[in-house]
mmCIF file of C-alpha atoms in Angstrom:
data_model
loop_
_atom_site.group_PDB
_atom_site.id
_atom_site.type_symbol
_atom_site.label_atom_id
_atom_site.label_comp_id
_atom_site.label_asym_id
_atom_site.label_seq_id
_atom_site.Cartn_x
_atom_site.Cartn_y
_atom_site.Cartn_z
ATOM 1 C CA UNK A 1 -2.755 -14.031 27.292
ATOM 2 C CA UNK A 2 -2.173 -17.241 25.325
ATOM 3 C CA UNK A 3 -3.423 -17.208 21.740
ATOM 4 C CA UNK A 4 -3.312 -20.064 19.252
ATOM 5 C CA UNK A 5 -3.321 -18.881 15.655
ATOM 6 C CA UNK A 6 -4.910 -21.675 13.634
ATOM 7 C CA UNK A 7 -2.487 -21.070 10.779
ATOM 8 C CA UNK A 8 0.520 -22.881 9.421
ATOM 9 C CA UNK A 9 4.175 -21.956 8.849
ATOM 10 C CA UNK A 10 3.741 -18.253 9.556
ATOM 11 C CA UNK A 11 7.468 -17.554 9.296
ATOM 12 C CA UNK A 12 7.979 -19.649 6.184
ATOM 13 C CA UNK A 13 4.950 -19.392 3.870
ATOM 14 C CA UNK A 14 4.050 -16.485 1.599
ATOM 15 C CA UNK A 15 0.582 -14.969 1.596
ATOM 16 C CA UNK A 16 -1.542 -12.139 2.898
ATOM 17 C CA UNK A 17 -2.700 -14.125 5.926
ATOM 18 C CA UNK A 18 0.837 -15.044 6.931
ATOM 19 C CA UNK A 19 1.950 -11.422 6.450
ATOM 20 C CA UNK A 20 -0.893 -10.220 8.667
ATOM 21 C CA UNK A 21 -0.202 -12.710 11.455
ATOM 22 C CA UNK A 22 3.536 -12.022 11.431
ATOM 23 C CA UNK A 23 2.720 -8.343 11.918
ATOM 24 C CA UNK A 24 0.215 -9.156 14.663
ATOM 25 C CA UNK A 25 2.806 -11.181 16.570
ATOM 26 C CA UNK A 26 5.539 -8.597 16.193
ATOM 27 C CA UNK A 27 3.331 -5.670 17.290
ATOM 28 C CA UNK A 28 1.760 -7.441 20.283
ATOM 29 C CA UNK A 29 4.797 -8.471 22.368
ATOM 30 C CA UNK A 30 2.645 -8.833 25.501
ATOM 31 C CA UNK A 31 0.658 -11.708 23.959
ATOM 32 C CA UNK A 32 2.080 -15.223 23.773
ATOM 33 C CA UNK A 33 1.215 -16.568 20.305
ATOM 34 C CA UNK A 34 1.304 -20.182 19.203
ATOM 35 C CA UNK A 35 0.869 -21.512 15.672
ATOM 36 C CA UNK A 36 1.321 -24.749 13.707
ATOM 37 C CA UNK A 37 4.609 -25.731 12.104
ATOM 38 C CA UNK A 38 4.326 -28.131 9.189
ATOM 39 C CA UNK A 39 6.972 -27.311 6.546
ATOM 40 C CA UNK A 40 8.643 -24.472 8.392
ATOM 41 C CA UNK A 41 12.139 -25.371 9.691
ATOM 42 C CA UNK A 42 12.264 -25.904 13.434
ATOM 43 C CA UNK A 43 15.041 -23.328 13.767
ATOM 44 C CA UNK A 44 13.311 -20.641 11.677
ATOM 45 C CA UNK A 45 13.813 -17.132 13.009
ATOM 46 C CA UNK A 46 10.737 -15.950 14.918
ATOM 47 C CA UNK A 47 10.009 -13.357 17.663
ATOM 48 C CA UNK A 48 10.330 -14.352 21.322
ATOM 49 C CA UNK A 49 6.529 -14.361 21.760
ATOM 50 C CA UNK A 50 5.952 -16.726 18.803
ATOM 51 C CA UNK A 51 5.933 -20.448 19.555
ATOM 52 C CA UNK A 52 5.679 -23.067 16.827
ATOM 53 C CA UNK A 53 3.792 -26.302 17.574
ATOM 54 C CA UNK A 54 4.919 -29.263 15.461
ATOM 55 C CA UNK A 55 2.042 -30.513 13.316
ATOM 56 C CA UNK A 56 1.548 -33.746 11.457
ATOM 57 C CA UNK A 57 -1.436 -35.467 9.914
ATOM 58 C CA UNK A 58 -2.457 -38.317 12.175
ATOM 59 C CA UNK A 59 -6.192 -38.519 11.582
ATOM 60 C CA UNK A 60 -7.245 -39.391 8.030
ATOM 61 C CA UNK A 61 -10.616 -40.491 6.578
ATOM 62 C CA UNK A 62 -9.611 -44.041 7.544
ATOM 63 C CA UNK A 63 -9.708 -42.883 11.192
ATOM 64 C CA UNK A 64 -13.505 -42.580 11.003
ATOM 65 C CA UNK A 65 -14.266 -46.265 11.309
ATOM 66 C CA UNK A 66 -17.786 -47.099 10.118
ATOM 67 C CA UNK A 67 -18.718 -43.518 9.337
ATOM 68 C CA UNK A 68 -21.529 -42.993 6.863
ATOM 69 C CA UNK A 69 -23.939 -40.205 6.094
ATOM 70 C CA UNK A 70 -26.403 -38.877 7.184
ATOM 71 C CA UNK A 71 -24.922 -38.592 10.702
ATOM 72 C CA UNK A 72 -22.864 -35.655 9.449
ATOM 73 C CA UNK A 73 -22.331 -34.494 5.866
ATOM 74 C CA UNK A 74 -19.282 -35.878 4.067
ATOM 75 C CA UNK A 75 -18.197 -32.350 3.157
ATOM 76 C CA UNK A 76 -17.587 -31.719 6.873
ATOM 77 C CA UNK A 77 -15.138 -34.618 7.255
ATOM 78 C CA UNK A 78 -11.957 -32.885 6.020
ATOM 79 C CA UNK A 79 -12.349 -29.913 8.333
ATOM 80 C CA UNK A 80 -13.294 -32.129 11.288
ATOM 81 C CA UNK A 81 -10.118 -34.168 10.795
ATOM 82 C CA UNK A 82 -7.961 -31.032 10.439
ATOM 83 C CA UNK A 83 -9.380 -29.480 13.618
ATOM 84 C CA UNK A 84 -8.654 -32.693 15.495
ATOM 85 C CA UNK A 85 -5.146 -32.972 14.050
ATOM 86 C CA UNK A 86 -4.488 -29.430 15.306
ATOM 87 C CA UNK A 87 -5.935 -30.280 18.725
ATOM 88 C CA UNK A 88 -3.817 -33.432 18.876
ATOM 89 C CA UNK A 89 -0.675 -31.427 18.057
ATOM 90 C CA UNK A 90 -1.552 -29.143 20.999
ATOM 91 C CA UNK A 91 -2.841 -31.978 23.215
ATOM 92 C CA UNK A 92 -3.273 -30.961 26.851
ATOM 93 C CA UNK A 93 -2.662 -27.273 26.146
ATOM 94 C CA UNK A 94 -5.085 -24.498 27.063
ATOM 95 C CA UNK A 95 -5.553 -21.208 25.254
ATOM 96 C CA UNK A 96 -7.441 -18.065 26.103
ATOM 97 C CA UNK A 97 -8.177 -17.544 22.415
ATOM 98 C CA UNK A 98 -7.992 -19.492 19.194
ATOM 99 C CA UNK A 99 -7.666 -17.013 16.318
ATOM 100 C CA UNK A 100 -9.029 -18.824 13.265
ATOM 101 C CA UNK A 101 -8.645 -17.297 9.770
ATOM 102 C CA UNK A 102 -11.725 -17.447 7.580
ATOM 103 C CA UNK A 103 -9.796 -18.828 4.605
ATOM 104 C CA UNK A 104 -9.919 -22.088 6.574
ATOM 105 C CA UNK A 105 -13.237 -23.770 7.438
ATOM 106 C CA UNK A 106 -12.753 -25.484 10.784
ATOM 107 C CA UNK A 107 -13.237 -22.655 13.290
ATOM 108 C CA UNK A 108 -16.565 -24.024 14.554
ATOM 109 C CA UNK A 109 -14.993 -27.379 15.503
ATOM 110 C CA UNK A 110 -12.194 -26.335 17.853
ATOM 111 C CA UNK A 111 -14.044 -26.443 21.167
ATOM 112 C CA UNK A 112 -14.989 -30.101 20.775
ATOM 113 C CA UNK A 113 -11.642 -31.077 19.240
ATOM 114 C CA UNK A 114 -9.612 -29.594 22.109
ATOM 115 C CA UNK A 115 -11.855 -31.139 24.765
ATOM 116 C CA UNK A 116 -11.361 -34.505 23.045
ATOM 117 C CA UNK A 117 -7.579 -34.128 23.378
ATOM 118 C CA UNK A 118 -7.348 -32.906 26.960
ATOM 119 C CA UNK A 119 -7.022 -29.210 26.169
ATOM 120 C CA UNK A 120 -9.323 -26.232 26.389
ATOM 121 C CA UNK A 121 -10.248 -23.108 24.462
ATOM 122 C CA UNK A 122 -11.608 -20.014 26.174
ATOM 123 C CA UNK A 123 -12.849 -18.304 23.033
ATOM 124 C CA UNK A 124 -12.776 -18.812 19.259
ATOM 125 C CA UNK A 125 -12.347 -15.580 17.298
ATOM 126 C CA UNK A 126 -12.650 -15.419 13.507
ATOM 127 C CA UNK A 127 -10.052 -13.321 11.683
ATOM 128 C CA UNK A 128 -11.705 -12.192 8.450
ATOM 129 C CA UNK A 129 -9.296 -12.089 5.501
ATOM 130 C CA UNK A 130 -11.188 -13.640 2.593
ATOM 131 C CA UNK A 131 -13.301 -16.728 2.046
ATOM 132 C CA UNK A 132 -11.826 -19.652 0.133
ATOM 133 C CA UNK A 133 -15.133 -20.254 -1.677
ATOM 134 C CA UNK A 134 -14.706 -16.968 -3.557
ATOM 135 C CA UNK A 135 -11.058 -17.696 -4.374
ATOM 136 C CA UNK A 136 -11.979 -21.107 -5.824
ATOM 137 C CA UNK A 137 -14.929 -19.759 -7.798
ATOM 138 C CA UNK A 138 -12.916 -16.912 -9.352
ATOM 139 C CA UNK A 139 -9.691 -18.838 -9.940
ATOM 140 C CA UNK A 140 -8.354 -20.232 -13.192
ATOM 141 C CA UNK A 141 -10.932 -22.700 -14.502
ATOM 142 C CA UNK A 142 -13.444 -21.704 -11.814
ATOM 143 C CA UNK A 143 -17.147 -21.542 -12.525
ATOM 144 C CA UNK A 144 -17.565 -18.063 -11.079
ATOM 145 C CA UNK A 145 -20.188 -19.416 -8.655
ATOM 146 C CA UNK A 146 -19.076 -20.384 -5.110
ATOM 147 C CA UNK A 147 -19.768 -23.991 -4.081
ATOM 148 C CA UNK A 148 -22.776 -24.136 -1.769
ATOM 149 C CA UNK A 149 -21.222 -26.373 0.873
ATOM 150 C CA UNK A 150 -18.161 -24.108 1.215
ATOM 151 C CA UNK A 151 -20.374 -21.052 1.623
ATOM 152 C CA UNK A 152 -22.422 -22.864 4.273
ATOM 153 C CA UNK A 153 -19.319 -23.804 6.265
ATOM 154 C CA UNK A 154 -17.973 -20.261 6.083
ATOM 155 C CA UNK A 155 -21.222 -18.789 7.367
ATOM 156 C CA UNK A 156 -21.503 -21.500 10.012
ATOM 157 C CA UNK A 157 -18.079 -20.864 11.537
ATOM 158 C CA UNK A 158 -18.680 -17.094 11.426
ATOM 159 C CA UNK A 159 -21.965 -17.431 13.343
ATOM 160 C CA UNK A 160 -20.735 -20.088 15.773
ATOM 161 C CA UNK A 161 -17.582 -18.172 16.768
ATOM 162 C CA UNK A 162 -17.356 -16.163 19.975
ATOM 163 C CA UNK A 163 -16.037 -13.114 18.151
ATOM 164 C CA UNK A 164 -14.900 -11.830 14.768
ATOM 165 C CA UNK A 165 -12.820 -8.954 13.419
ATOM 166 C CA UNK A 166 -12.016 -7.382 10.047
ATOM 167 C CA UNK A 167 -9.045 -5.443 8.691
ATOM 168 C CA UNK A 168 -11.059 -4.418 5.620
ATOM 169 C CA UNK A 169 -14.114 -2.131 5.956
ATOM 170 C CA UNK A 170 -15.202 -3.268 2.485
ATOM 171 C CA UNK A 171 -15.211 -6.923 3.528
ATOM 172 C CA UNK A 172 -16.931 -6.047 6.829
ATOM 173 C CA UNK A 173 -19.756 -4.411 4.910
ATOM 174 C CA UNK A 174 -20.121 -7.511 2.738
ATOM 175 C CA UNK A 175 -20.583 -9.708 5.806
ATOM 176 C CA UNK A 176 -23.106 -7.326 7.348
ATOM 177 C CA UNK A 177 -25.449 -8.559 4.644
ATOM 178 C CA UNK A 178 -25.065 -12.127 5.917
ATOM 179 C CA UNK A 179 -25.148 -11.757 9.686
ATOM 180 C CA UNK A 180 -26.263 -9.217 12.315
ATOM 181 C CA UNK A 181 -23.683 -10.439 14.832
ATOM 182 C CA UNK A 182 -21.301 -7.778 16.188
ATOM 183 C CA UNK A 183 -17.892 -7.570 14.557
ATOM 184 C CA UNK A 184 -14.818 -5.472 15.277
ATOM 185 C CA UNK A 185 -12.587 -3.380 13.035
ATOM 186 C CA UNK A 186 -8.820 -3.604 13.305
ATOM 187 C CA UNK A 187 -6.944 -0.822 11.570
ATOM 188 C CA UNK A 188 -4.240 -2.477 9.410
ATOM 189 C CA UNK A 189 -1.849 0.127 10.786
ATOM 190 C CA UNK A 190 -1.725 -1.970 13.975
ATOM 191 C CA UNK A 191 0.010 -4.801 12.108
ATOM 192 C CA UNK A 192 1.312 -3.107 8.976
ATOM 193 C CA UNK A 193 4.066 -0.769 10.069
ATOM 194 C CA UNK A 194 5.634 0.791 6.960
ATOM 195 C CA UNK A 195 9.434 0.778 7.203
ATOM 196 C CA UNK A 196 11.374 3.965 6.416
ATOM 197 C CA UNK A 197 10.922 4.813 2.750
ATOM 198 C CA UNK A 198 13.967 3.881 0.691
ATOM 199 C CA UNK A 199 15.700 6.570 -1.310
ATOM 200 C CA UNK A 200 14.473 6.775 -4.873
ATOM 201 C CA UNK A 201 16.930 5.202 -7.322
ATOM 202 C CA UNK A 202 15.824 6.027 -10.876
ATOM 203 C CA UNK A 203 16.852 3.834 -13.790
ATOM 204 C CA UNK A 204 17.292 4.766 -17.450
ATOM 205 C CA UNK A 205 14.218 4.857 -19.629
ATOM 206 C CA UNK A 206 10.519 4.698 -18.765
ATOM 207 C CA UNK A 207 9.173 2.985 -15.621
ATOM 208 C CA UNK A 208 8.722 -0.741 -15.274
ATOM 209 C CA UNK A 209 5.270 -2.240 -14.681
ATOM 210 C CA UNK A 210 5.226 -4.744 -11.828
ATOM 211 C CA UNK A 211 2.533 -7.092 -10.530
ATOM 212 C CA UNK A 212 3.297 -8.461 -7.054
ATOM 213 C CA UNK A 213 1.286 -11.213 -5.379
ATOM 214 C CA UNK A 214 -0.068 -14.705 -5.708
ATOM 215 C CA UNK A 215 -1.256 -15.107 -9.298
ATOM 216 C CA UNK A 216 -4.780 -16.230 -8.532
ATOM 217 C CA UNK A 217 -7.085 -15.043 -11.280
ATOM 218 C CA UNK A 218 -9.172 -12.892 -8.910
ATOM 219 C CA UNK A 219 -6.075 -10.752 -8.296
ATOM 220 C CA UNK A 220 -5.986 -9.836 -11.983
ATOM 221 C CA UNK A 221 -2.603 -11.001 -13.365
ATOM 222 C CA UNK A 222 -4.344 -11.609 -16.710
ATOM 223 C CA UNK A 223 -5.563 -7.989 -16.656
ATOM 224 C CA UNK A 224 -1.947 -6.963 -16.030
ATOM 225 C CA UNK A 225 -0.861 -8.764 -19.223
ATOM 226 C CA UNK A 226 -3.802 -7.320 -21.138
ATOM 227 C CA UNK A 227 -2.926 -3.840 -19.942
ATOM 228 C CA UNK A 228 0.724 -4.271 -20.998
ATOM 229 C CA UNK A 229 -0.545 -5.219 -24.470
ATOM 230 C CA UNK A 230 -2.755 -2.135 -24.842
ATOM 231 C CA UNK A 231 -0.339 0.460 -23.483
ATOM 232 C CA UNK A 232 1.988 2.207 -25.963
ATOM 233 C CA UNK A 233 5.201 0.204 -26.220
ATOM 234 C CA UNK A 234 7.362 3.232 -25.368
ATOM 235 C CA UNK A 235 5.444 4.061 -22.173
ATOM 236 C CA UNK A 236 7.021 1.321 -20.022
ATOM 237 C CA UNK A 237 10.356 -0.477 -19.847
ATOM 238 C CA UNK A 238 9.173 -4.006 -19.079
ATOM 239 C CA UNK A 239 6.306 -5.855 -17.420
ATOM 240 C CA UNK A 240 7.245 -8.151 -14.525
ATOM 241 C CA UNK A 241 4.990 -10.545 -12.604
ATOM 242 C CA UNK A 242 6.400 -11.436 -9.178
ATOM 243 C CA UNK A 243 4.826 -14.075 -6.969
ATOM 244 C CA UNK A 244 3.842 -17.709 -6.477
ATOM 245 C CA UNK A 245 1.655 -19.543 -8.965
ATOM 246 C CA UNK A 246 -1.903 -20.802 -8.546
ATOM 247 C CA UNK A 247 -3.396 -23.716 -10.449
ATOM 248 C CA UNK A 248 -6.676 -24.533 -12.145
ATOM 249 C CA UNK A 249 -8.657 -27.685 -11.213
ATOM 250 C CA UNK A 250 -6.629 -29.759 -13.699
ATOM 251 C CA UNK A 251 -3.354 -28.658 -12.141
ATOM 252 C CA UNK A 252 -2.308 -26.239 -14.911
ATOM 253 C CA UNK A 253 -0.305 -23.453 -13.256
ATOM 254 C CA UNK A 254 -1.140 -19.791 -13.678
ATOM 255 C CA UNK A 255 2.274 -18.965 -15.129
ATOM 256 C CA UNK A 256 1.434 -21.233 -18.093
ATOM 257 C CA UNK A 257 -1.791 -19.300 -18.708
ATOM 258 C CA UNK A 258 0.018 -15.971 -18.441
ATOM 259 C CA UNK A 259 2.925 -17.016 -20.674
ATOM 260 C CA UNK A 260 0.521 -18.258 -23.349
ATOM 261 C CA UNK A 261 -1.498 -15.063 -23.076
ATOM 262 C CA UNK A 262 1.573 -12.827 -23.517
ATOM 263 C CA UNK A 263 2.826 -14.903 -26.465
ATOM 264 C CA UNK A 264 -0.564 -14.724 -28.198
ATOM 265 C CA UNK A 265 -0.394 -10.925 -27.934
ATOM 266 C CA UNK A 266 3.171 -10.845 -29.266
ATOM 267 C CA UNK A 267 4.550 -9.314 -26.054
ATOM 268 C CA UNK A 268 6.160 -12.461 -24.687
ATOM 269 C CA UNK A 269 9.564 -10.800 -24.848
ATOM 270 C CA UNK A 270 8.354 -7.923 -22.641
ATOM 271 C CA UNK A 271 6.536 -9.901 -19.931
ATOM 272 C CA UNK A 272 8.680 -11.710 -17.391
ATOM 273 C CA UNK A 273 7.481 -13.990 -14.580
ATOM 274 C CA UNK A 274 9.664 -14.211 -11.477
ATOM 275 C CA UNK A 275 9.379 -16.147 -8.196
ATOM 276 C CA UNK A 276 8.535 -14.576 -4.859
ATOM 277 C CA UNK A 277 11.003 -11.934 -3.712
ATOM 278 C CA UNK A 278 12.263 -11.176 -0.217
ATOM 279 C CA UNK A 279 11.199 -8.005 1.575
ATOM 280 C CA UNK A 280 14.613 -6.488 0.783
ATOM 281 C CA UNK A 281 14.245 -7.321 -2.902
ATOM 282 C CA UNK A 282 10.750 -5.843 -2.998
ATOM 283 C CA UNK A 283 12.007 -2.699 -1.262
ATOM 284 C CA UNK A 284 14.643 -2.315 -3.988
ATOM 285 C CA UNK A 285 11.946 -2.802 -6.624
ATOM 286 C CA UNK A 286 9.731 -0.111 -5.090
ATOM 287 C CA UNK A 287 12.709 2.260 -4.818
ATOM 288 C CA UNK A 288 13.354 2.113 -8.571
ATOM 289 C CA UNK A 289 11.208 3.832 -11.209
ATOM 290 C CA UNK A 290 8.474 1.252 -10.946
ATOM 291 C CA UNK A 291 4.695 1.364 -11.121
ATOM 292 C CA UNK A 292 2.996 -1.393 -9.117
ATOM 293 C CA UNK A 293 -0.211 -2.694 -10.674
ATOM 294 C CA UNK A 294 -2.592 -4.780 -8.558
ATOM 295 C CA UNK A 295 -5.674 -4.923 -10.851
ATOM 296 C CA UNK A 296 -7.760 -6.992 -8.437
ATOM 297 C CA UNK A 297 -11.187 -8.162 -9.536
ATOM 298 C CA UNK A 298 -11.921 -9.283 -5.967
ATOM 299 C CA UNK A 299 -9.606 -8.822 -3.009
ATOM 300 C CA UNK A 300 -10.791 -8.085 0.520
ATOM 301 C CA UNK A 301 -7.909 -5.651 1.119
ATOM 302 C CA UNK A 302 -4.599 -6.256 -0.750
ATOM 303 C CA UNK A 303 -1.661 -5.703 1.563
ATOM 304 C CA UNK A 304 0.742 -5.660 -1.409
ATOM 305 C CA UNK A 305 -0.905 -2.472 -2.652
ATOM 306 C CA UNK A 306 -0.469 -0.859 0.779
ATOM 307 C CA UNK A 307 3.162 -1.976 1.023
ATOM 308 C CA UNK A 308 3.954 -0.555 -2.407
ATOM 309 C CA UNK A 309 2.161 2.732 -1.808
ATOM 310 C CA UNK A 310 3.709 3.359 1.619
ATOM 311 C CA UNK A 311 7.136 2.558 0.157
ATOM 312 C CA UNK A 312 6.616 5.613 -2.066
ATOM 313 C CA UNK A 313 5.978 3.658 -5.260
ATOM 314 C CA UNK A 314 3.130 4.917 -7.499
ATOM 315 C CA UNK A 315 0.459 2.232 -7.359
ATOM 316 C CA UNK A 316 -2.539 1.232 -9.467
ATOM 317 C CA UNK A 317 -5.185 -0.694 -7.489
ATOM 318 C CA UNK A 318 -8.078 -2.613 -9.011
ATOM 319 C CA UNK A 319 -11.549 -1.408 -8.041
ATOM 320 C CA UNK A 320 -12.333 -4.904 -6.761
ATOM 321 C CA UNK A 321 -9.851 -4.485 -3.878
ATOM 322 C CA UNK A 322 -10.965 -3.375 -0.424
ATOM 323 C CA UNK A 323 -7.778 -1.305 -0.238
ATOM 324 C CA UNK A 324 -9.474 1.356 -2.364
ATOM 325 C CA UNK A 325 -12.211 2.001 0.206
ATOM 326 C CA UNK A 326 -9.729 1.771 3.089
ATOM 327 C CA UNK A 327 -7.377 4.329 1.542
ATOM 328 C CA UNK A 328 -10.177 6.728 0.594
ATOM 329 C CA UNK A 329 -11.577 6.678 4.137
ATOM 330 C CA UNK A 330 -8.396 6.355 6.176
ATOM 331 C CA UNK A 331 -5.884 8.318 4.052
ATOM 332 C CA UNK A 332 -7.973 10.618 1.838
ATOM 333 C CA UNK A 333 -4.971 12.727 0.844
ATOM 334 C CA UNK A 334 -2.837 9.816 -0.362
ATOM 335 C CA UNK A 335 -2.743 9.625 -4.182
ATOM 336 C CA UNK A 336 -3.227 6.279 -5.911
ATOM 337 C CA UNK A 337 -4.887 5.308 -9.161
ATOM 338 C CA UNK A 338 -8.076 3.271 -8.754
ATOM 339 C CA UNK A 339 -8.413 1.062 -11.822
ATOM 340 C CA UNK A 340 -12.052 0.318 -12.677
ATOM 341 C CA UNK A 341 -11.912 -3.327 -13.737
ATOM 342 C CA UNK A 342 -15.420 -3.050 -15.197
ATOM 343 C CA UNK A 343 -14.297 -0.264 -17.554
ATOM 344 C CA UNK A 344 -10.905 -1.680 -18.489
ATOM 345 C CA UNK A 345 -10.158 0.185 -21.696
ATOM 346 C CA UNK A 346 -11.380 3.510 -20.359
ATOM 347 C CA UNK A 347 -8.525 3.363 -17.817
ATOM 348 C CA UNK A 348 -5.703 3.390 -20.365
ATOM 349 C CA UNK A 349 -5.247 7.205 -20.533
ATOM 350 C CA UNK A 350 -4.900 7.482 -16.741
ATOM 351 C CA UNK A 351 -2.339 4.666 -16.584
ATOM 352 C CA UNK A 352 -0.393 6.145 -19.502
ATOM 353 C CA UNK A 353 -0.378 9.566 -17.798
ATOM 354 C CA UNK A 354 1.010 7.958 -14.626
ATOM 355 C CA UNK A 355 3.808 6.356 -16.641
ATOM 356 C CA UNK A 356 4.714 9.381 -18.729
ATOM 357 C CA UNK A 357 4.509 11.791 -15.774
ATOM 358 C CA UNK A 358 6.193 9.358 -13.409
ATOM 359 C CA UNK A 359 8.482 11.737 -11.496
ATOM 360 C CA UNK A 360 5.653 14.207 -10.926
ATOM 361 C CA UNK A 361 3.378 11.487 -9.552
ATOM 362 C CA UNK A 362 6.127 10.002 -7.389
ATOM 363 C CA UNK A 363 6.957 13.414 -5.898
ATOM 364 C CA UNK A 364 3.256 14.030 -5.090
ATOM 365 C CA UNK A 365 3.027 10.651 -3.352
ATOM 366 C CA UNK A 366 6.182 11.334 -1.313
ATOM 367 C CA UNK A 367 4.815 14.692 -0.151
ATOM 368 C CA UNK A 368 1.491 13.103 0.862
ATOM 369 C CA UNK A 369 3.264 10.326 2.767
ATOM 370 C CA UNK A 370 5.262 12.924 4.696
ATOM 371 C CA UNK A 371 1.948 14.377 5.936
ATOM 372 C CA UNK A 372 0.172 11.062 6.603
ATOM 373 C CA UNK A 373 -0.733 10.148 10.195
ATOM 374 C CA UNK A 374 -0.115 6.417 10.614
ATOM 375 C CA UNK A 375 -1.444 6.236 14.182
ATOM 376 C CA UNK A 376 -3.932 3.313 14.394
ATOM 377 C CA UNK A 377 -7.534 4.419 14.865
ATOM 378 C CA UNK A 378 -9.140 1.301 16.339
ATOM 379 C CA UNK A 379 -8.594 -0.677 19.545
ATOM 380 C CA UNK A 380 -5.617 -3.061 19.353
ATOM 381 C CA UNK A 381 -5.950 -6.769 18.663
ATOM 382 C CA UNK A 382 -5.499 -7.757 22.309
ATOM 383 C CA UNK A 383 -8.527 -5.625 23.248
ATOM 384 C CA UNK A 384 -10.600 -7.318 20.554
ATOM 385 C CA UNK A 385 -9.638 -10.702 21.991
ATOM 386 C CA UNK A 386 -10.909 -9.554 25.403
ATOM 387 C CA UNK A 387 -14.375 -8.421 24.265
ATOM 388 C CA UNK A 388 -17.494 -10.259 25.394
ATOM 389 C CA UNK A 389 -18.481 -13.325 23.404
ATOM 390 C CA UNK A 390 -21.386 -13.133 20.951
ATOM 391 C CA UNK A 391 -22.544 -16.040 18.814
ATOM 392 C CA UNK A 392 -25.631 -17.555 17.187
ATOM 393 C CA UNK A 393 -27.055 -20.368 19.392
ATOM 394 C CA UNK A 394 -28.471 -22.212 16.369
ATOM 395 C CA UNK A 395 -25.075 -22.208 14.654
ATOM 396 C CA UNK A 396 -23.391 -23.409 17.840
ATOM 397 C CA UNK A 397 -25.900 -26.261 18.095
ATOM 398 C CA UNK A 398 -25.281 -27.272 14.470
ATOM 399 C CA UNK A 399 -21.510 -27.221 14.963
ATOM 400 C CA UNK A 400 -21.777 -29.290 18.134
ATOM 401 C CA UNK A 401 -23.985 -31.788 16.318
ATOM 402 C CA UNK A 402 -21.404 -32.260 13.560
ATOM 403 C CA UNK A 403 -18.590 -32.612 16.093
ATOM 404 C CA UNK A 404 -20.538 -35.091 18.204
ATOM 405 C CA UNK A 405 -21.605 -37.197 15.232
ATOM 406 C CA UNK A 406 -18.166 -37.454 13.653
ATOM 407 C CA UNK A 407 -16.445 -37.710 17.029
ATOM 408 C CA UNK A 408 -18.356 -40.913 17.692
ATOM 409 C CA UNK A 409 -16.536 -42.576 14.794
ATOM 410 C CA UNK A 410 -13.056 -41.179 15.424
ATOM 411 C CA UNK A 411 -10.581 -43.928 16.275
ATOM 412 C CA UNK A 412 -7.782 -43.177 18.787
ATOM 413 C CA UNK A 413 -4.492 -42.255 17.115
#
């Protein structure tokens, strides 16, 4: 089976989607995966069944000679051009499946784009990780209300696709309210294989508080700083934020917001912001007396929380993360602290108890992990790819209309 993942730099970029796809490739050696290489070095280390296709931007808005609305809406142009740049990079190639993540918005345009460039696609399958419209709306400087055209595109590609699957039951339930189309569950244990737990290496003094992940506002790094301000000063050693920055619409980076916030609360000397760490560095962090805080306001799953917890590190997870529902249903005996982001201050005693009784909580987590059954409980990804196609004919017709209209203006590259 030949599968094109419509994602970029999977063995170079940092993010939940890239982490998921790396795991999918590594745990499905019988599937030949292809993906796009933009900034990733050509000689990057990748599994034998992972093949990088060199990508470059050839089609730009200038390539649509004479285009004007209302043939197709202008907000469809960017995604049309991206789909065709991907198809041009893979010109003449055929794939059984294109796996398109829903944080992109071009999944409904691949069939036409590949036909235009001498290739073919057997099936387009949406991989549901989290919609970009929500990320933008809840980010630094966001309005809190998703932009209508982004929401429309996300629902269009979902309905026009041949199949769709979720790794988060919480996110699956959200989409059930939008569409009756069948969707599949993929247990994260298929792609997230916890490594052997490192030996605990305690350090002097109280535990450190650590936030790990991209510092988009929806993931709650500002709540992390606020929490560090409210906790008793002697209950934790330091507060460390680890991960790449995100920016507001003006370009102001999240680390500037967080630094200003800590300084205003007179804890600037206790809050440190560090760049992304390697897996080995994170493993060392989780092996020390650390408490990982992921106070998500909205997160479809949160793989960081799972990685921390299964490494044996006591973990606090925001109630807005789908990981809470997944862990309650899938691993009911595994202890973690669910942090109700709607009742922020009421959570302080529980967090303080976790810090002051750290060894007790860590021992309880280790014992529960020893008993946990990590065997995946859903069909594997390859089986999901093979399921019968199911789509909305009206959505397919709309997608084909956009592709046909814009395709009539596209100039040869």
